[in-house]
XYZ file of C-alpha atoms in Angstrom:
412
model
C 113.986 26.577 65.149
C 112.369 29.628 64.375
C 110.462 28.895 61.805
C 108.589 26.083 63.983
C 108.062 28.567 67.193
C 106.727 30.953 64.779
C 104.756 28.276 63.603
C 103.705 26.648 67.033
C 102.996 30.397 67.879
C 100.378 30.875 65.116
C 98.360 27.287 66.113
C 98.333 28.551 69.498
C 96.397 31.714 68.056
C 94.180 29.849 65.927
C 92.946 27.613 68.348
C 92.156 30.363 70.723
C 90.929 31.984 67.846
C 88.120 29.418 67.565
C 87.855 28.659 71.092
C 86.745 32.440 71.462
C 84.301 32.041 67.900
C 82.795 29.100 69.459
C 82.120 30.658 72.872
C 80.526 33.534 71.335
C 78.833 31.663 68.937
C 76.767 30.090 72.101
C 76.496 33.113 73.594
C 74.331 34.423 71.127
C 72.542 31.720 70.384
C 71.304 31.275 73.723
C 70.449 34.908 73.874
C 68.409 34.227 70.977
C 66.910 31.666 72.376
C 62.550 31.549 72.906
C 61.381 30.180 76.186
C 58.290 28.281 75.700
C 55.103 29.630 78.129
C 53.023 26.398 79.299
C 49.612 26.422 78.419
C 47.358 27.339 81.426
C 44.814 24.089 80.504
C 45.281 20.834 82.604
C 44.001 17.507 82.173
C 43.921 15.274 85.526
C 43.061 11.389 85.166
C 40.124 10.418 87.333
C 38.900 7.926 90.151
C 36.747 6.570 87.253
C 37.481 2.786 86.028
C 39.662 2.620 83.317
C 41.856 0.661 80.924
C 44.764 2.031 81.646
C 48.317 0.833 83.098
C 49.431 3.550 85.647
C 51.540 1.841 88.213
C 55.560 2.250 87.724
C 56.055 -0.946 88.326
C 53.981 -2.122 85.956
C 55.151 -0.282 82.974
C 57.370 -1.096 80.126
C 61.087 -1.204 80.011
C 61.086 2.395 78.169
C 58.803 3.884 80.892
C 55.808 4.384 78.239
C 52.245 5.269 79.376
C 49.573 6.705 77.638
C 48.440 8.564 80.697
C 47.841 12.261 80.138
C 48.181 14.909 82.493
C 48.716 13.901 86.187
C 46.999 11.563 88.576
C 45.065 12.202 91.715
C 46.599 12.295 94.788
C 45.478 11.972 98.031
C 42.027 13.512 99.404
C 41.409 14.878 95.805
C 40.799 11.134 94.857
C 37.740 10.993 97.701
C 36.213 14.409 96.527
C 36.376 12.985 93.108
C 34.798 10.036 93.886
C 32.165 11.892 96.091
C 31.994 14.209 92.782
C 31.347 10.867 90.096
C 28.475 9.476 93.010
C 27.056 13.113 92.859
C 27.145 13.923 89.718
C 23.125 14.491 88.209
C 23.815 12.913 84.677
C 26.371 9.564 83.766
C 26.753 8.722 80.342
C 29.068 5.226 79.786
C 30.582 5.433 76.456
C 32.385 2.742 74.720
C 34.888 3.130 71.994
C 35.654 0.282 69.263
C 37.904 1.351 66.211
C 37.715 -0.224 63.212
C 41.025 0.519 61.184
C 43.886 3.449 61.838
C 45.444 4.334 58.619
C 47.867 7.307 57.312
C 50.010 8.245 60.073
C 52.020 11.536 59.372
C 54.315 12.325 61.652
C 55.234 15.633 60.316
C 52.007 17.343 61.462
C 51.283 14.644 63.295
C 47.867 12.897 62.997
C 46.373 9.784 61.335
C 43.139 8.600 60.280
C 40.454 6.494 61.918
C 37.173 4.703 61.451
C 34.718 2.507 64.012
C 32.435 3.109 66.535
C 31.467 5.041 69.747
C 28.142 3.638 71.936
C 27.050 5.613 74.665
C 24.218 4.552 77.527
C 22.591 6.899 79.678
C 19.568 6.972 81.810
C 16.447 9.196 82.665
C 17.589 12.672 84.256
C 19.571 13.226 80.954
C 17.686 12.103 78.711
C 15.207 14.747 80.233
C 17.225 17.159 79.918
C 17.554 16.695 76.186
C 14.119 16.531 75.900
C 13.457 19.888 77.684
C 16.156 21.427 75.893
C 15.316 19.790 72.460
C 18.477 18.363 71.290
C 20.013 14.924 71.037
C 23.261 14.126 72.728
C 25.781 13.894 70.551
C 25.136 18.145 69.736
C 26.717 18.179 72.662
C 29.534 15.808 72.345
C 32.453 16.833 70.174
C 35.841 15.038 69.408
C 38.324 16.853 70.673
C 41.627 16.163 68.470
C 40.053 16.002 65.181
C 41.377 17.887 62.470
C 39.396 19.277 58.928
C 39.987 16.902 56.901
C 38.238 15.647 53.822
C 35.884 13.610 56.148
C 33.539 15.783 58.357
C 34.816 14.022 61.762
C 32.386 14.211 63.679
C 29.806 11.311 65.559
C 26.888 10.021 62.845
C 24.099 7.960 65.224
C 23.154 5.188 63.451
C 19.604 4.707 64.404
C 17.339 7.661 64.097
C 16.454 7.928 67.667
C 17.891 6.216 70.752
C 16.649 2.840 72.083
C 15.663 1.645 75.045
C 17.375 -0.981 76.519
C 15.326 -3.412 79.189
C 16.766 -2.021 82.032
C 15.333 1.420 81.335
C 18.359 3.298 79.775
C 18.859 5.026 76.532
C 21.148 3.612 74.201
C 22.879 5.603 71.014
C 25.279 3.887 68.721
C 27.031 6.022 66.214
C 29.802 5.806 63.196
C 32.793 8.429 63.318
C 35.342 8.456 60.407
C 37.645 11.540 60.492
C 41.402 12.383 60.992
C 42.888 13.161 64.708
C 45.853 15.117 66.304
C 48.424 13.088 67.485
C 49.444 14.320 71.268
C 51.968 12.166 72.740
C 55.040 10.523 71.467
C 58.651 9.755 72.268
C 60.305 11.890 69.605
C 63.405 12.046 71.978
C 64.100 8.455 71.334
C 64.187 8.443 67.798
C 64.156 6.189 65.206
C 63.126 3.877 68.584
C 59.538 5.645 68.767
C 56.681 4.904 70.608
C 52.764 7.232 69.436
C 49.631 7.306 70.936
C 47.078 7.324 68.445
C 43.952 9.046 70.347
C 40.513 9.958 70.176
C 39.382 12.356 72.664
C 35.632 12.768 73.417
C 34.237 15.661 75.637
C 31.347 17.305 76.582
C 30.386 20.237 74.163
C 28.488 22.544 76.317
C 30.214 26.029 77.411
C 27.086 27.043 78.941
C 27.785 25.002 82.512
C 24.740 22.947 82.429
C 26.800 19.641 81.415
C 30.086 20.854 83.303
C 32.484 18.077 85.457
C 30.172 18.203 88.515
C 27.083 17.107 86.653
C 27.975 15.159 83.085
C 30.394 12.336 83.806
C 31.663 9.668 81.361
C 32.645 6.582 82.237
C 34.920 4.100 79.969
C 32.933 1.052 78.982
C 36.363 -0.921 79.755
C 34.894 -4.600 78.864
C 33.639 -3.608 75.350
C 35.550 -0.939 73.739
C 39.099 -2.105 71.520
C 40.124 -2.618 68.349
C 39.012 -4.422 65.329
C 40.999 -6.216 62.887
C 42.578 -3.320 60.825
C 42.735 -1.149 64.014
C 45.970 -2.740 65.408
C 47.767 -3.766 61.807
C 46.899 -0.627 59.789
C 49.487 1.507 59.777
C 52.291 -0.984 58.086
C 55.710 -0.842 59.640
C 54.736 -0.192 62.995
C 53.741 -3.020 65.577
C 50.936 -2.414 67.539
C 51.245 -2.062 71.775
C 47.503 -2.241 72.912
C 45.031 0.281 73.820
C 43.761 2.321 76.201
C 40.661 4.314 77.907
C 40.068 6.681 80.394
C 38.470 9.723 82.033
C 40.272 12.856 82.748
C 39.233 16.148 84.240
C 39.645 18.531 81.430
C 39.669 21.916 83.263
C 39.866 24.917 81.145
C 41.856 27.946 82.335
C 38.720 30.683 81.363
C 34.756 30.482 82.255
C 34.340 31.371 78.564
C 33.142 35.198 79.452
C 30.293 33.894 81.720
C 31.971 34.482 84.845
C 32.255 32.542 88.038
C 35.416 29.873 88.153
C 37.372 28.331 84.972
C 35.005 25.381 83.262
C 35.642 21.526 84.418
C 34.454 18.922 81.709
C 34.544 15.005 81.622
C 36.966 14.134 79.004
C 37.161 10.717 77.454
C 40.823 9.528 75.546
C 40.271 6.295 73.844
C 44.163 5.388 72.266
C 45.867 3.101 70.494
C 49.392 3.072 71.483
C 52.252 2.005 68.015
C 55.992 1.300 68.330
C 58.555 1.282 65.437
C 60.532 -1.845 65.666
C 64.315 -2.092 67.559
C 66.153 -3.950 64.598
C 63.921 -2.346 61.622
C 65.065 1.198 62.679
C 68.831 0.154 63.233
C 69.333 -1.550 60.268
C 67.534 1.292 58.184
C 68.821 4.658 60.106
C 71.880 3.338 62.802
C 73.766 0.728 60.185
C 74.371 3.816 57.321
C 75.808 5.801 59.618
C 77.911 3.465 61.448
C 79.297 2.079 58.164
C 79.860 5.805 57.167
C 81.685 6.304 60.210
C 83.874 3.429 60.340
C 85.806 4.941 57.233
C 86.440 8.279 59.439
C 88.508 5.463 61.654
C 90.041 3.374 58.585
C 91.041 6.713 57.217
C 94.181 6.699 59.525
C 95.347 3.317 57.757
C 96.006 4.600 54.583
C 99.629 5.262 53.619
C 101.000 8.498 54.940
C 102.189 9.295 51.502
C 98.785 9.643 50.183
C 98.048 12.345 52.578
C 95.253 13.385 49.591
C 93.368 10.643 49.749
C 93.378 11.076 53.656
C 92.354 14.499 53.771
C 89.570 13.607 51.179
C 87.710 11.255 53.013
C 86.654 13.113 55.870
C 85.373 15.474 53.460
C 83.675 13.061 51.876
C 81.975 11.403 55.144
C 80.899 14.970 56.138
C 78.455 15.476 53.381
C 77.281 12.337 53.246
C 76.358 12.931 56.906
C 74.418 16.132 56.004
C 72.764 14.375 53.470
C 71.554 11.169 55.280
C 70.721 13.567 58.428
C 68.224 15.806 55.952
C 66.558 12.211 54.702
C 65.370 10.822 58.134
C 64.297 14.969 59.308
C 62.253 14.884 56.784
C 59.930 12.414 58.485
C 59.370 14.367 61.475
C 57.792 17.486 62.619
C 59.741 20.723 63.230
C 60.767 19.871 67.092
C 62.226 21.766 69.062
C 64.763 19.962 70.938
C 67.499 16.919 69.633
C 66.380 13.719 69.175
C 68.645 10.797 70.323
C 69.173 10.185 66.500
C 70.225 14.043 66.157
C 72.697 13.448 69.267
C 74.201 10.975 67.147
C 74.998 12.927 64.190
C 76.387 15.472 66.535
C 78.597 13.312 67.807
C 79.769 12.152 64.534
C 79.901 15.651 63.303
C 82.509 16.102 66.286
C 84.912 12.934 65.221
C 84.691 13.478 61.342
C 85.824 17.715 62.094
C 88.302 16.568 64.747
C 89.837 13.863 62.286
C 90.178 16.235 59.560
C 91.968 18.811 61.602
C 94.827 15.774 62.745
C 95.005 14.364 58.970
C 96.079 18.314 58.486
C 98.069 18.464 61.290
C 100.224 15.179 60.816
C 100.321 15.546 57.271
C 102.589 19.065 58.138
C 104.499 17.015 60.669
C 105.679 14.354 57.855
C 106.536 17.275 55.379
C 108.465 18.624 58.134
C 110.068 14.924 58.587
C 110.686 14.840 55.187
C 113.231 18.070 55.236
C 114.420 16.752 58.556
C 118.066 14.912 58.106
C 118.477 11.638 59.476
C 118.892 10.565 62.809
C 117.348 10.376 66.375
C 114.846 13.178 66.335
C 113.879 12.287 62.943
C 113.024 8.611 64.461
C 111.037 9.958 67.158
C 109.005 11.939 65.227
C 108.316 9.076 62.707
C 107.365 7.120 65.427
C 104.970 9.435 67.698
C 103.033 9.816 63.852
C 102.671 6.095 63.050
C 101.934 5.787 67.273
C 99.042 8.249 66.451
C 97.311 6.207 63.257
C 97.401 3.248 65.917
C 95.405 4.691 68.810
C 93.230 6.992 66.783
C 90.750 4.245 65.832
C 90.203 2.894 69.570
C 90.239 6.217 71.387
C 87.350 7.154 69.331
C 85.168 3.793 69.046
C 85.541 4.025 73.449
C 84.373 8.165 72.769
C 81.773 6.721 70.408
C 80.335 4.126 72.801
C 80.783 6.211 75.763
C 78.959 9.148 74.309
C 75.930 7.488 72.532
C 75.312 5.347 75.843
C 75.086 8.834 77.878
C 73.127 10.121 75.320
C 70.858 7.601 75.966
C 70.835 7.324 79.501
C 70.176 10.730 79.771
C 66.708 10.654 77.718
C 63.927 11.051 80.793
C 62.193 7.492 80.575
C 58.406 7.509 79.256
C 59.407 10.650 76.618
């Protein structure tokens, strides 16, 4: 009997042993921890027409829009339709890609090819005439990245036309490769990108600021051409989308007077992975991996090595599968809902290791015990334990994977 207090002493000071290890092992982590400072640039969507779903109601199950930045609310939408009637110089521009190729979510970006069109009419194109340049020296892409195609706009007729109604009329090429802003990394493997091209005025001068250059979405002709919505294989292709936001920058550039305003156009093309492609390729490993954590407790209790092995066994093949889907995705800095999963079976496969340990001391102290009632009972509380370890954990499975999931805000 004193052996086992001794005993029963020395688990009690273990366990607080790691209890304490574990709280101070948070502790400093958090300490450690880097709050993130918001950038001071904003993007607002404006009272222009667009092709763009922003109504709750109206939006997927998952929440997804490709809206960026917030909406206008309120007066602001008057004074920025009073803004669009006053503004000196309109430029409609249209946006048609031809094929999206090489996605890489690790930086992320991808790579695009079609065309942009732009119309404008005779205040601006006097302006380029008095300042000697041509428009698109003063239109740049926004999210485009060096790459080994210059991405930038080519025209494809040497000089603009005019169209019968009196305005001027540019088409030009673009072929380059784009930043990737907006995705639902929280949900993965069940992810939903915005492919975008973002086109803005180029001018930190003033002269072609918010209140005097506006774009406007050419909603009925710009999409997506045959290899725009099928390029990027394994994905499945959600529509597109354009709009005009208010890009205002927090700095007047060293000019003084107030931070710079400038039209901003985002042209996207919006990819989800598929539901039963990502399960069966990410989800069914690791619940097949898991489900021998729950046989494990079915095996004899006189091959208590082969018991203790297996959770052994399960763990690094969890640390290995985890390290071949992370490789896939950019350095982020929060837990996916795939990562919440592996935590979770990181907890069960530790926790069943520890009670294989535990019950295989209790039957080599069974063994040495002589025969009779409190032998029984002790047989019997072990074998009681194999039967409700499997279900207790498949209900702390389910229960813990569906908050996980709940708990992801909708949209991100």
């Amino acid at each position: 009997m004193t052996k086992v207090r001794r005993r029963r002493k020395w688990n009690i000071l273990a366990i607080a042993s790691v209890v304490l290890a574990a709280l101070l092992s948070i502790i400093g982590v958090t300490s450690l921890n880097v709050d993130q400072v918001p950038g001071r640039d904003s993007l607002r969507l404006s009272s222009a027409s667009r092709a763009l779903t922003t109504s709750a109601d109206r939006l997927p199950r998952d929440g997804w829009s490709s809206q960026r930045g917030e909406s206008l609310s309120g007066s602001e939408i008057q004074a920025d339709i009073e803004s669009l009637d006053d503004a000196k110089y309109h430029v409609k521009i249209g946006v048609y890609s031809n094929s999206t190729y090489d996605l890489d979510l690790s930086i992320p970006s991808f790579s695009s090819n079609g065309y942009v069109w732009m119309r404008w009419k005779q205040p601006l194109q006097d302006y380029l005439e008095a300042n000697n340049t041509d428009l698109q020296e003063h239109i740049s892409l926004l999210n485009a990245l060096l790459s080994d195609a210059d991405p930038v706009l080519h025209p494809v007729q040497d000089k603009p036309a005019v169209l019968s109604d009196g305005t001027y009329y540019q088409l030009y090429t673009y072929v380059g490769r784009f930043y990737i802003d907006s995705a639902t990394f929280k949900r993965f493997p069940f992810l939903t990108i915005s492919l975008p091209i973002a086109i803005e005025a180029d001018d930190v001068a003033g002269g072609l600021g918010y209140t005097k250059l506006r774009f406007e979405p050419d909603i009925r002709n710009s999409g997506m051409g045959l290899y725009a919505g099928t390029g990027i294989i394994g994905w499945l292709n959600r529509g597109w989308s354009i709009a005009e936001y208010r890009h205002n920058y927090a700095t007047n550039f060293g000019l003084g007077g107030l931070d710079r305003d400038y039209s901003l156009i985002v042209y996207d093309i919006t990819f989800g992975t598929s539901s039963w492609s990502s399960f069966w390729r990410l989800m069914l490993p690791l619940l097949v991996v898991m489900v021998m954590v729950l046989l494990v407790f079915k095996i004899r209790p006189d091959e208590q090595d082969a018991r203790a092995g297996i959770p052994v066994t399960v763990l690094l093949t969890l640390v290995f599968l985890q390290q071949v889907y992370r490789g896939e995705l950019p350095d982020l800095p929060f837990l996916t809902f795939l990562d919440l999963v592996y935590v979770i079976a990181y907890v069960i496969t530790l926790f069943a290791f520890v009670l294989l340990v535990w019950i295989g001391r209790r039957y080599a102290d069974m063994e040495r015990m002589p025969l009779g009632e409190a032998r029984d009972n002790l047989s019997i509380r072990l074998e009681l334990l194999d039967e409700v370890w499997p279900l207790s954990m498949v209900l702390f499975c389910s229960v813990a994977v569906v908050t996980a999931w709940v708990l992801i805000p909708p949209g991100s």
